[in-house]
Tab-separated table of C-alpha atoms and ligand atoms in Angstrom:
chain	number	residue	atom	x	y	z
A	183	UNK	CA	-72.824	70.544	-71.124
A	184	UNK	CA	-71.044	70.800	-67.821
A	185	UNK	CA	-72.318	73.587	-65.558
A	186	UNK	CA	-69.748	75.959	-64.068
A	187	UNK	CA	-70.457	78.232	-61.091
A	188	UNK	CA	-68.166	81.167	-60.433
A	189	UNK	CA	-68.276	82.373	-56.837
A	190	UNK	CA	-66.685	85.718	-56.058
A	191	UNK	CA	-66.282	86.379	-52.338
A	192	UNK	CA	-66.396	90.147	-52.092
A	193	UNK	CA	-65.063	91.626	-48.885
A	194	UNK	CA	-63.400	88.359	-47.869
A	195	UNK	CA	-59.930	89.627	-47.011
A	196	UNK	CA	-57.392	86.837	-47.273
A	197	UNK	CA	-54.118	87.709	-45.640
A	198	UNK	CA	-50.783	85.884	-45.536
A	199	UNK	CA	-50.661	86.473	-41.826
A	200	UNK	CA	-53.134	84.290	-39.901
A	201	UNK	CA	-52.709	86.200	-36.595
A	202	UNK	CA	-55.779	88.319	-35.806
A	203	UNK	CA	-57.414	87.378	-39.092
A	204	UNK	CA	-61.038	86.279	-38.504
A	205	UNK	CA	-60.998	83.955	-41.531
A	206	UNK	CA	-58.351	81.770	-39.926
A	207	UNK	CA	-59.910	82.065	-36.467
A	208	UNK	CA	-63.415	81.060	-37.544
A	209	UNK	CA	-62.296	78.294	-39.884
A	210	UNK	CA	-65.433	78.450	-42.105
A	211	UNK	CA	-66.653	74.971	-42.945
A	212	UNK	CA	-68.374	75.606	-46.292
A	213	UNK	CA	-65.632	77.741	-47.736
A	214	UNK	CA	-63.010	75.196	-46.693
A	215	UNK	CA	-65.071	72.505	-48.432
A	216	UNK	CA	-65.080	74.505	-51.710
A	217	UNK	CA	-61.360	75.222	-51.406
A	218	UNK	CA	-60.556	71.540	-50.918
A	219	UNK	CA	-62.804	70.203	-53.695
A	220	UNK	CA	-62.738	72.897	-56.404
A	221	UNK	CA	-60.128	75.115	-58.069
A	222	UNK	CA	-59.844	78.533	-56.458
A	223	UNK	CA	-57.642	81.588	-56.523
A	224	UNK	CA	-57.290	84.883	-54.649
A	225	UNK	CA	-57.473	88.282	-56.282
A	226	UNK	CA	-55.146	91.183	-55.620
A	227	UNK	CA	-57.660	93.953	-54.799
A	228	UNK	CA	-55.580	96.969	-53.840
A	229	UNK	CA	-53.183	99.503	-55.344
A	230	UNK	CA	-52.233	99.358	-58.997
A	231	UNK	CA	-53.863	95.910	-59.461
A	232	UNK	CA	-57.259	97.660	-59.401
A	233	UNK	CA	-56.195	100.955	-61.002
A	234	UNK	CA	-55.497	102.782	-57.724
A	235	UNK	CA	-52.278	104.518	-56.657
A	236	UNK	CA	-49.606	102.083	-55.454
A	237	UNK	CA	-50.214	102.038	-51.712
A	238	UNK	CA	-53.964	102.649	-51.725
A	239	UNK	CA	-56.171	100.042	-50.028
A	240	UNK	CA	-58.955	98.631	-52.178
A	241	UNK	CA	-62.644	99.404	-51.875
A	242	UNK	CA	-65.816	97.767	-53.170
A	243	UNK	CA	-66.389	100.371	-55.873
A	244	UNK	CA	-63.088	99.702	-57.682
A	245	UNK	CA	-63.292	95.955	-57.019
A	246	UNK	CA	-66.632	95.740	-58.812
A	247	UNK	CA	-65.497	97.865	-61.763
A	248	UNK	CA	-62.371	95.769	-62.339
A	249	UNK	CA	-64.161	92.430	-61.981
A	250	UNK	CA	-66.970	93.627	-64.261
A	251	UNK	CA	-64.576	94.924	-66.901
A	252	UNK	CA	-62.313	91.909	-66.692
A	253	UNK	CA	-59.279	94.180	-66.837
A	254	UNK	CA	-57.560	96.917	-64.865
A	255	UNK	CA	-59.542	100.147	-65.087
A	256	UNK	CA	-57.500	103.171	-64.134
A	257	UNK	CA	-59.371	104.968	-61.342
A	258	UNK	CA	-60.166	108.702	-61.223
A	259	UNK	CA	-57.299	109.705	-58.993
A	260	UNK	CA	-54.380	108.272	-61.031
A	261	UNK	CA	-56.159	109.222	-64.270
A	262	UNK	CA	-56.525	112.893	-63.222
A	263	UNK	CA	-53.004	112.864	-61.751
A	264	UNK	CA	-51.496	111.750	-65.032
A	265	UNK	CA	-53.543	114.319	-66.971
A	266	UNK	CA	-52.195	117.053	-64.670
A	267	UNK	CA	-48.662	115.753	-65.149
A	268	UNK	CA	-48.869	115.566	-68.944
A	269	UNK	CA	-50.757	118.911	-69.211
A	270	UNK	CA	-53.924	117.514	-70.832
A	271	UNK	CA	-55.897	118.555	-67.714
A	272	UNK	CA	-55.401	122.196	-68.689
A	273	UNK	CA	-56.898	121.534	-72.148
A	274	UNK	CA	-60.012	119.774	-70.840
A	275	UNK	CA	-62.880	121.009	-73.030
A	276	UNK	CA	-65.490	121.095	-70.224
A	277	UNK	CA	-63.218	123.210	-68.049
A	278	UNK	CA	-62.416	125.506	-70.967
A	279	UNK	CA	-66.160	125.955	-71.570
A	280	UNK	CA	-66.646	127.201	-67.990
A	281	UNK	CA	-63.939	129.798	-68.618
A	282	UNK	CA	-65.565	131.190	-71.732
A	283	UNK	CA	-68.974	131.221	-70.020
A	284	UNK	CA	-67.657	133.044	-66.956
A	285	UNK	CA	-65.698	135.551	-69.030
A	286	UNK	CA	-68.771	136.308	-71.122
A	287	UNK	CA	-71.178	136.621	-68.193
A	288	UNK	CA	-68.579	138.312	-65.948
A	289	UNK	CA	-69.566	135.708	-63.380
A	290	UNK	CA	-67.758	133.958	-60.573
A	291	UNK	CA	-66.396	130.441	-60.259
A	292	UNK	CA	-67.698	128.421	-57.318
A	293	UNK	CA	-65.859	125.190	-56.595
A	294	UNK	CA	-67.939	122.890	-54.421
A	295	UNK	CA	-66.700	119.552	-53.219
A	296	UNK	CA	-64.963	117.290	-50.785
A	297	UNK	CA	-61.458	117.926	-49.509
A	298	UNK	CA	-59.192	115.723	-47.497
A	299	UNK	CA	-55.714	114.316	-47.341
A	300	UNK	CA	-56.855	110.723	-48.022
A	301	UNK	CA	-56.972	110.775	-51.829
A	302	UNK	CA	-59.997	108.481	-52.011
A	303	UNK	CA	-62.882	110.841	-52.693
A	304	UNK	CA	-60.835	113.949	-53.362
A	305	UNK	CA	-57.293	115.120	-53.833
A	306	UNK	CA	-55.662	118.397	-52.886
A	307	UNK	CA	-53.421	118.060	-55.949
A	308	UNK	CA	-56.590	118.257	-58.101
A	309	UNK	CA	-57.886	121.292	-56.224
A	310	UNK	CA	-54.578	123.116	-56.693
A	311	UNK	CA	-54.532	122.193	-60.382
A	312	UNK	CA	-58.032	123.683	-60.750
A	313	UNK	CA	-56.944	126.887	-59.000
A	314	UNK	CA	-53.880	127.046	-61.240
A	315	UNK	CA	-56.077	126.490	-64.290
A	316	UNK	CA	-58.405	129.386	-63.384
A	317	UNK	CA	-55.464	131.637	-62.577
A	318	UNK	CA	-53.826	130.914	-65.931
A	319	UNK	CA	-57.100	131.851	-67.600
A	320	UNK	CA	-57.427	135.129	-65.679
A	321	UNK	CA	-60.512	134.122	-63.657
A	322	UNK	CA	-60.076	136.158	-60.523
A	323	UNK	CA	-63.240	135.481	-58.564
A	324	UNK	CA	-62.934	131.896	-57.509
A	325	UNK	CA	-64.843	130.821	-54.392
A	326	UNK	CA	-64.170	127.587	-52.537
A	327	UNK	CA	-66.974	125.744	-50.749
A	328	UNK	CA	-65.201	122.796	-49.200
A	329	UNK	CA	-66.535	119.857	-47.233
A	330	UNK	CA	-64.386	117.434	-45.311
A	331	UNK	CA	-65.551	113.832	-45.535
A	332	UNK	CA	-65.254	111.013	-43.028
A	333	UNK	CA	-63.383	108.580	-45.264
A	334	UNK	CA	-60.685	111.003	-46.326
A	335	UNK	CA	-60.400	113.213	-43.264
A	336	UNK	CA	-59.132	111.851	-39.968
A	337	UNK	CA	-60.340	113.807	-36.903
A	338	UNK	CA	-58.923	117.376	-36.773
A	339	UNK	CA	-57.236	117.018	-40.177
A	340	UNK	CA	-59.609	119.655	-41.611
A	341	UNK	CA	-57.623	122.333	-39.738
A	342	UNK	CA	-54.400	121.170	-41.393
A	343	UNK	CA	-56.065	121.104	-44.801
A	344	UNK	CA	-57.353	124.655	-44.431
A	345	UNK	CA	-53.888	125.815	-43.272
A	346	UNK	CA	-52.361	124.234	-46.346
A	347	UNK	CA	-54.871	125.991	-48.599
A	348	UNK	CA	-54.362	129.283	-46.755
A	349	UNK	CA	-50.641	129.088	-47.445
A	350	UNK	CA	-51.546	129.481	-51.090
A	351	UNK	CA	-53.545	132.657	-50.352
A	352	UNK	CA	-51.681	135.869	-50.718
A	353	UNK	CA	-52.057	138.147	-47.677
A	354	UNK	CA	-51.451	141.824	-48.366
A	355	UNK	CA	-50.531	144.075	-45.463
A	356	UNK	CA	-52.414	147.292	-44.824
A	357	UNK	CA	-53.005	149.530	-41.815
A	358	UNK	CA	-55.957	151.819	-41.159
A	359	UNK	CA	-53.544	154.348	-39.654
A	360	UNK	CA	-51.348	154.398	-42.736
A	361	UNK	CA	-52.914	155.999	-45.801
A	362	UNK	CA	-50.327	154.896	-48.331
A	363	UNK	CA	-50.400	151.238	-47.189
A	364	UNK	CA	-54.127	151.151	-48.015
A	365	UNK	CA	-53.620	152.578	-51.499
A	366	UNK	CA	-50.785	150.090	-52.174
A	367	UNK	CA	-52.954	147.193	-50.982
A	368	UNK	CA	-55.744	148.214	-53.356
A	369	UNK	CA	-53.320	148.641	-56.241
A	370	UNK	CA	-51.909	145.194	-55.656
A	371	UNK	CA	-55.172	143.316	-55.028
A	372	UNK	CA	-57.316	145.207	-57.565
A	373	UNK	CA	-60.506	144.249	-55.729
A	374	UNK	CA	-64.076	144.820	-56.944
A	375	UNK	CA	-65.371	145.105	-53.394
A	376	UNK	CA	-63.917	146.274	-50.079
A	377	UNK	CA	-65.556	145.406	-46.738
A	378	UNK	CA	-64.305	147.554	-43.870
A	379	UNK	CA	-64.892	145.524	-40.715
A	380	UNK	CA	-61.791	146.849	-38.958
A	381	UNK	CA	-62.104	148.963	-35.828
A	382	UNK	CA	-61.278	149.258	-32.171
A	383	UNK	CA	-64.620	147.603	-31.525
A	384	UNK	CA	-64.893	147.024	-27.800
A	385	UNK	CA	-67.202	149.639	-26.279
A	386	UNK	CA	-65.724	149.587	-22.759
A	387	UNK	CA	-62.132	150.048	-23.989
A	388	UNK	CA	-63.186	153.092	-25.980
A	389	UNK	CA	-63.396	155.157	-22.791
A	390	UNK	CA	-59.800	154.245	-21.923
A	391	UNK	CA	-58.534	154.817	-25.487
A	392	UNK	CA	-60.888	157.437	-26.960
A	393	UNK	CA	-58.331	159.013	-29.299
A	394	UNK	CA	-57.035	155.734	-30.660
A	395	UNK	CA	-60.641	154.570	-31.105
A	396	UNK	CA	-61.274	157.708	-33.152
A	397	UNK	CA	-58.159	157.122	-35.264
A	398	UNK	CA	-59.147	153.576	-36.222
A	399	UNK	CA	-62.903	153.565	-36.049
A	400	UNK	CA	-63.579	157.041	-37.458
A	401	UNK	CA	-60.657	158.394	-39.506
A	402	UNK	CA	-59.709	154.876	-40.669
A	403	UNK	CA	-62.902	154.873	-42.758
A	404	UNK	CA	-61.913	158.089	-44.513
A	405	UNK	CA	-58.505	156.604	-45.267
A	406	UNK	CA	-60.025	153.549	-46.922
A	407	UNK	CA	-62.467	155.709	-48.894
A	408	UNK	CA	-59.672	158.039	-50.000
A	409	UNK	CA	-57.664	155.025	-51.177
A	410	UNK	CA	-60.675	153.830	-53.184
A	411	UNK	CA	-61.280	157.293	-54.644
A	412	UNK	CA	-57.701	157.662	-55.814
A	413	UNK	CA	-56.951	154.068	-56.904
A	414	UNK	CA	-60.263	153.028	-58.457
A	415	UNK	CA	-63.558	154.785	-57.610
A	416	UNK	CA	-65.480	151.880	-59.145
A	417	UNK	CA	-64.627	149.647	-56.163
A	418	UNK	CA	-67.749	148.946	-54.102
A	419	UNK	CA	-67.397	149.730	-50.395
A	420	UNK	CA	-69.097	148.386	-47.289
A	421	UNK	CA	-68.782	150.162	-43.949
A	422	UNK	CA	-69.561	148.235	-40.761
A	423	UNK	CA	-71.694	150.702	-38.839
A	424	UNK	CA	-73.266	149.848	-35.522
A	425	UNK	CA	-76.434	149.990	-33.443
A	426	UNK	CA	-74.272	151.771	-30.832
A	427	UNK	CA	-74.822	154.889	-32.965
A	428	UNK	CA	-78.439	155.001	-31.709
A	429	UNK	CA	-77.300	154.833	-28.052
A	430	UNK	CA	-79.764	156.911	-26.060
A	431	UNK	CA	-82.558	156.042	-28.372
A	432	UNK	CA	-84.978	158.616	-29.693
A	433	UNK	CA	-87.481	156.096	-31.059
A	434	UNK	CA	-88.176	152.384	-30.753
A	435	UNK	CA	-87.517	150.275	-32.741
A	436	UNK	CA	-84.584	152.001	-34.435
A	437	UNK	CA	-84.487	152.255	-38.206
A	438	UNK	CA	-82.363	153.952	-40.884
A	439	UNK	CA	-83.966	157.355	-40.260
A	440	UNK	CA	-83.700	157.277	-36.447
A	441	UNK	CA	-81.613	160.133	-35.043
A	442	UNK	CA	-78.228	159.102	-33.632
A	443	UNK	CA	-77.262	159.721	-30.005
A	444	UNK	CA	-74.123	157.649	-29.360
A	445	UNK	CA	-73.206	156.952	-25.731
A	446	UNK	CA	-69.547	155.955	-25.960
A	447	UNK	CA	-66.410	157.145	-27.796
A	448	UNK	CA	-66.845	153.983	-29.894
A	449	UNK	CA	-70.417	154.959	-30.855
A	450	UNK	CA	-69.308	158.520	-31.656
A	451	UNK	CA	-66.530	157.231	-33.929
A	452	UNK	CA	-68.970	154.913	-35.696
A	453	UNK	CA	-71.311	157.852	-36.390
A	454	UNK	CA	-68.391	159.616	-38.111
A	455	UNK	CA	-67.656	156.443	-40.134
A	456	UNK	CA	-71.287	156.244	-41.189
A	457	UNK	CA	-71.537	159.848	-42.347
A	458	UNK	CA	-68.222	159.842	-44.199
A	459	UNK	CA	-69.446	156.757	-46.100
A	460	UNK	CA	-72.665	158.567	-47.048
A	461	UNK	CA	-70.631	161.636	-47.932
A	462	UNK	CA	-68.283	159.830	-50.342
A	463	UNK	CA	-71.304	158.300	-52.001
A	464	UNK	CA	-72.894	161.727	-52.433
A	465	UNK	CA	-69.682	163.620	-53.247
A	466	UNK	CA	-67.968	161.184	-55.610
A	467	UNK	CA	-70.667	158.698	-56.635
A	468	UNK	CA	-68.779	155.831	-54.971
A	469	UNK	CA	-70.881	152.686	-54.475
A	470	UNK	CA	-70.644	152.932	-50.688
A	471	UNK	CA	-73.047	151.254	-48.256
A	472	UNK	CA	-73.329	151.545	-44.509
A	473	UNK	CA	-74.760	148.561	-42.640
A	474	UNK	CA	-76.089	149.451	-39.192
A	475	UNK	CA	-75.751	146.038	-37.642
A	476	UNK	CA	-77.195	145.320	-34.223
A	477	UNK	CA	-75.168	143.008	-31.943
A	478	UNK	CA	-74.220	139.890	-33.856
A	479	UNK	CA	-72.680	136.989	-32.033
A	480	UNK	CA	-71.160	133.606	-32.779
A	481	UNK	CA	-68.844	131.052	-31.167
A	482	UNK	CA	-65.974	133.134	-32.607
A	483	UNK	CA	-66.747	136.114	-30.346
A	484	UNK	CA	-63.968	137.194	-27.993
A	485	UNK	CA	-64.416	136.493	-24.286
A	486	UNK	CA	-64.652	140.218	-23.520
A	487	UNK	CA	-68.201	140.243	-24.920
A	488	UNK	CA	-70.954	139.176	-22.569
A	489	UNK	CA	-72.498	136.461	-24.795
A	490	UNK	CA	-69.291	134.506	-25.243
A	491	UNK	CA	-68.256	135.126	-21.659
A	492	UNK	CA	-71.496	133.421	-20.623
A	493	UNK	CA	-71.380	130.484	-23.086
A	494	UNK	CA	-67.746	129.801	-22.196
A	495	UNK	CA	-68.370	129.934	-18.435
A	496	UNK	CA	-71.546	127.816	-18.614
A	497	UNK	CA	-69.738	125.112	-20.583
A	498	UNK	CA	-66.924	125.100	-18.028
A	499	UNK	CA	-69.248	125.118	-15.013
A	500	UNK	CA	-71.209	122.167	-16.407
A	501	UNK	CA	-67.945	120.235	-16.812
A	502	UNK	CA	-66.832	121.118	-13.279
A	503	UNK	CA	-63.936	123.295	-14.495
A	504	UNK	CA	-65.223	126.605	-13.104
A	505	UNK	CA	-67.290	127.539	-10.050
A	506	UNK	CA	-68.718	131.013	-10.670
A	507	UNK	CA	-69.626	133.403	-13.463
A	508	UNK	CA	-69.107	137.054	-12.563
A	509	UNK	CA	-71.093	139.551	-14.599
A	510	UNK	CA	-72.132	143.185	-14.347
A	511	UNK	CA	-75.808	144.030	-14.558
A	512	UNK	CA	-78.140	141.312	-15.811
A	513	UNK	CA	-80.736	143.861	-16.879
A	514	UNK	CA	-79.361	145.431	-20.122
A	515	UNK	CA	-81.152	144.261	-23.227
A	516	UNK	CA	-79.760	143.772	-26.706
A	517	UNK	CA	-81.093	142.769	-30.099
A	518	UNK	CA	-78.756	139.792	-30.504
A	519	UNK	CA	-78.530	138.016	-33.883
A	520	UNK	CA	-76.296	135.353	-35.385
A	521	UNK	CA	-73.233	136.745	-37.205
A	522	UNK	CA	-73.503	134.149	-39.995
A	523	UNK	CA	-76.941	135.510	-40.966
A	524	UNK	CA	-75.686	139.103	-40.865
A	525	UNK	CA	-72.765	138.447	-43.212
A	526	UNK	CA	-75.264	137.356	-45.823
A	527	UNK	CA	-77.019	140.734	-45.475
A	528	UNK	CA	-73.702	142.568	-45.930
A	529	UNK	CA	-72.969	140.664	-49.098
A	530	UNK	CA	-76.491	141.352	-50.426
A	531	UNK	CA	-76.020	145.108	-49.914
A	532	UNK	CA	-73.139	145.196	-52.387
A	533	UNK	CA	-74.988	142.939	-54.829
A	534	UNK	CA	-77.736	145.569	-55.420
A	535	UNK	CA	-77.902	148.000	-58.330
A	536	UNK	CA	-77.945	151.011	-56.015
A	537	UNK	CA	-75.860	151.712	-52.902
A	538	UNK	CA	-77.837	152.426	-49.733
A	539	UNK	CA	-77.801	152.142	-45.934
A	540	UNK	CA	-79.567	149.402	-44.008
A	541	UNK	CA	-80.413	148.428	-40.449
A	542	UNK	CA	-79.780	144.721	-39.850
A	543	UNK	CA	-81.421	143.294	-36.739
A	544	UNK	CA	-83.705	140.526	-35.502
A	545	UNK	CA	-86.421	142.886	-34.174
A	546	UNK	CA	-86.417	141.055	-30.814
A	547	UNK	CA	-84.434	141.929	-27.771
A	548	UNK	CA	-83.424	139.934	-24.751
A	549	UNK	CA	-81.730	140.701	-21.464
A	550	UNK	CA	-78.334	139.426	-20.308
A	551	UNK	CA	-80.391	137.413	-17.784
A	552	UNK	CA	-82.363	135.715	-20.626
A	553	UNK	CA	-79.075	134.698	-22.233
A	554	UNK	CA	-77.735	133.337	-18.925
A	555	UNK	CA	-80.924	131.374	-18.216
A	556	UNK	CA	-81.115	129.738	-21.659
A	557	UNK	CA	-77.408	128.876	-21.591
A	558	UNK	CA	-77.645	127.163	-18.187
A	559	UNK	CA	-80.875	125.411	-19.207
A	560	UNK	CA	-79.110	123.961	-22.230
A	561	UNK	CA	-76.615	122.142	-19.998
A	562	UNK	CA	-79.407	121.015	-17.673
A	563	UNK	CA	-78.773	123.496	-14.814
A	564	UNK	CA	-82.025	125.022	-13.555
A	565	UNK	CA	-80.792	126.751	-10.371
A	566	UNK	CA	-78.376	128.980	-12.288
A	567	UNK	CA	-78.580	131.763	-9.668
A	568	UNK	CA	-76.259	129.650	-7.505
A	569	UNK	CA	-73.425	130.135	-10.006
A	570	UNK	CA	-73.865	133.775	-11.091
A	571	UNK	CA	-72.443	136.787	-9.247
A	572	UNK	CA	-73.493	140.259	-10.326
A	573	UNK	CA	-70.689	142.732	-9.627
A	574	UNK	CA	-72.117	146.033	-10.825
A	575	UNK	CA	-69.122	148.126	-9.820
A	576	UNK	CA	-66.473	146.107	-11.661
A	577	UNK	CA	-68.419	146.270	-14.900
A	578	UNK	CA	-69.693	149.848	-14.639
A	579	UNK	CA	-69.578	151.871	-17.842
A	580	UNK	CA	-69.623	155.693	-17.690
A	581	UNK	CA	-72.769	155.620	-19.854
A	582	UNK	CA	-74.983	152.809	-21.102
A	583	UNK	CA	-77.134	152.531	-24.203
A	584	UNK	CA	-80.797	151.899	-23.410
A	585	UNK	CA	-83.275	149.829	-25.180
A	586	UNK	CA	-81.693	148.747	-28.457
A	587	UNK	CA	-84.008	146.984	-30.853
A	588	UNK	CA	-83.805	147.237	-34.622
A	589	UNK	CA	-86.355	147.440	-37.395
A	590	UNK	CA	-84.879	145.653	-40.445
A	591	UNK	CA	-87.973	145.984	-42.650
A	592	UNK	CA	-86.070	147.969	-45.304
A	593	UNK	CA	-83.527	145.126	-45.627
A	594	UNK	CA	-86.379	142.636	-45.831
A	595	UNK	CA	-88.115	144.620	-48.565
A	596	UNK	CA	-85.106	145.539	-50.711
A	597	UNK	CA	-82.550	142.809	-49.991
A	598	UNK	CA	-85.060	140.042	-49.321
A	599	UNK	CA	-83.145	139.391	-46.088
A	600	UNK	CA	-84.368	138.064	-42.774
A	601	UNK	CA	-82.546	136.307	-39.938
A	602	UNK	CA	-82.630	132.512	-40.019
A	603	UNK	CA	-81.324	131.751	-36.525
A	604	UNK	CA	-83.493	132.294	-33.416
A	605	UNK	CA	-82.181	133.677	-30.122
A	606	UNK	CA	-82.507	130.241	-28.514
A	607	UNK	CA	-80.628	128.578	-31.386
A	608	UNK	CA	-77.876	131.198	-31.110
A	609	UNK	CA	-77.408	130.610	-27.362
A	610	UNK	CA	-77.397	126.845	-27.865
A	611	UNK	CA	-74.941	127.019	-30.765
A	612	UNK	CA	-72.528	129.082	-28.656
A	613	UNK	CA	-72.778	126.839	-25.570
A	614	UNK	CA	-72.541	123.655	-27.642
A	615	UNK	CA	-69.368	124.878	-29.376
A	616	UNK	CA	-67.785	125.882	-26.068
A	617	UNK	CA	-68.712	122.504	-24.595
A	618	UNK	CA	-66.934	120.753	-27.461
A	619	UNK	CA	-63.887	122.999	-27.125
A	620	UNK	CA	-63.685	122.508	-23.361
A	621	UNK	CA	-64.084	118.738	-23.634
A	622	UNK	CA	-61.260	118.612	-26.137
A	623	UNK	CA	-59.047	120.879	-24.002
A	624	UNK	CA	-59.437	118.368	-21.101
B	87	GDP	P1	-71.839	145.788	-26.521
B	87	GDP	O1	-73.324	145.836	-26.736
B	87	GDP	O2	-71.063	145.940	-27.768
B	87	GDP	O3	-71.382	146.671	-25.428
B	87	GDP	O4	-71.576	144.234	-26.086
B	87	GDP	P2	-71.129	143.566	-24.705
B	87	GDP	O5	-71.295	142.091	-24.920
B	87	GDP	O6	-69.788	144.036	-24.272
B	87	GDP	O7	-72.191	144.073	-23.615
B	87	GDP	C1	-73.559	143.816	-23.720
B	87	GDP	C2	-74.258	144.257	-22.444
B	87	GDP	O8	-74.001	143.325	-21.398
B	87	GDP	C3	-73.798	145.623	-21.909
B	87	GDP	O9	-74.947	146.360	-21.504
B	87	GDP	C4	-72.954	145.258	-20.691
B	87	GDP	O10	-72.959	146.280	-19.691
B	87	GDP	C5	-73.674	144.022	-20.185
B	87	GDP	N1	-72.845	143.171	-19.314
B	87	GDP	C6	-73.188	142.673	-18.116
B	87	GDP	N2	-72.187	141.958	-17.615
B	87	GDP	C7	-71.155	141.976	-18.498
B	87	GDP	C8	-69.846	141.420	-18.527
B	87	GDP	O11	-69.421	140.733	-17.611
B	87	GDP	N3	-69.084	141.666	-19.638
B	87	GDP	C9	-69.558	142.422	-20.699
B	87	GDP	N4	-68.797	142.606	-21.760
B	87	GDP	N5	-70.784	142.974	-20.675
B	87	GDP	C10	-71.583	142.765	-19.598
């Protein structure tokens, strides 16, 4: 019997155009010998020939499947596309099972996966079809956990993708100064939970705008609570209270039972917000929680806050874009945590059986000077004093809070919460992000 050897050259891209094609440039001896002495053919390995959409370039995965099967195997993307188009997607038994499970358990849907515009590992059309499917089946709590991936997502395309998804989100207008707009927003959205993070939240500005600060930061809370009471008192409510309520501290560290002594119109307004939250819980049985969060920072902080002002300036100084960093006093100390960790604590508060109030803090405090030193160290500058100017007068506040440091042991015991990010990691995360932003900005 005559022996036959079949050689498949995978990844050997034959093109009709010899220019810039390594196969023609190298002129491989052995392969040329086979081509001259034995029958050979080339395989079409892209687009519809291998079960991909028309213009899609091939990849090893589909090449192997098609060669192995000996016929065209329709790939996931066109197969799911056609099922969306003919409606069979919406009758998929596995998807329907998730609906009945979630409806029974009153649970949430979490969609985890890759997103991108490339249509190789994921497709936005599929994501939208899933969202449509859950909407049709009255599943309201759908959470998206999306990852961009290198193959499908060119640099910066993630921003575009998120914008596209956001366009599908319905934003409802509401204003803390306008009682009826809040009630209408609740009626329209029918939420299970409301998180009130809105305020005039910059301490220094609160001396210039004390009345407006009171309107938003204090009375605004009552307006939201009144809207909840009248529209649906079963809505759970979170109020963003603040360590500024402790101000001139009466004990150290500060915990839930520590007496308040606010030192700014902002702190005073927050004390009102805290007590009205407690009062609606006691008066009407509303599931209302007040989270007394110590300073929580992230690369998203505005430049008016000292942490971001420092990380931004240090990044710029290290790149030669800025010469000096002007601050007020370097002595004040704060219990600075990472905002991402604190949001988890907020969410946990509303996930309990009983509403309550919690202090959320790291239990460590550091001075402005510590922050400055670590930030400069991260970019390799040891003699940071050369770059920092302390202008006490320009940054003077009529009154300062003293030694803020929180005791979050109640949150640890009841919520099982503790911070995951250290002070050093926080500083480095902020400087690193600003470095990236500044490098991109040129
Ligand atoms: P706050 O704790 O909400 O007031 O947060 P800030 O980031 O505004 O201020 C933290 C501390 O840093 C305060 O004690 C400020 O007086 C002090 N500080 C020193 N220099 C500056 C500065 O240049 N800007 C700001 N915002 N604060 C500064």
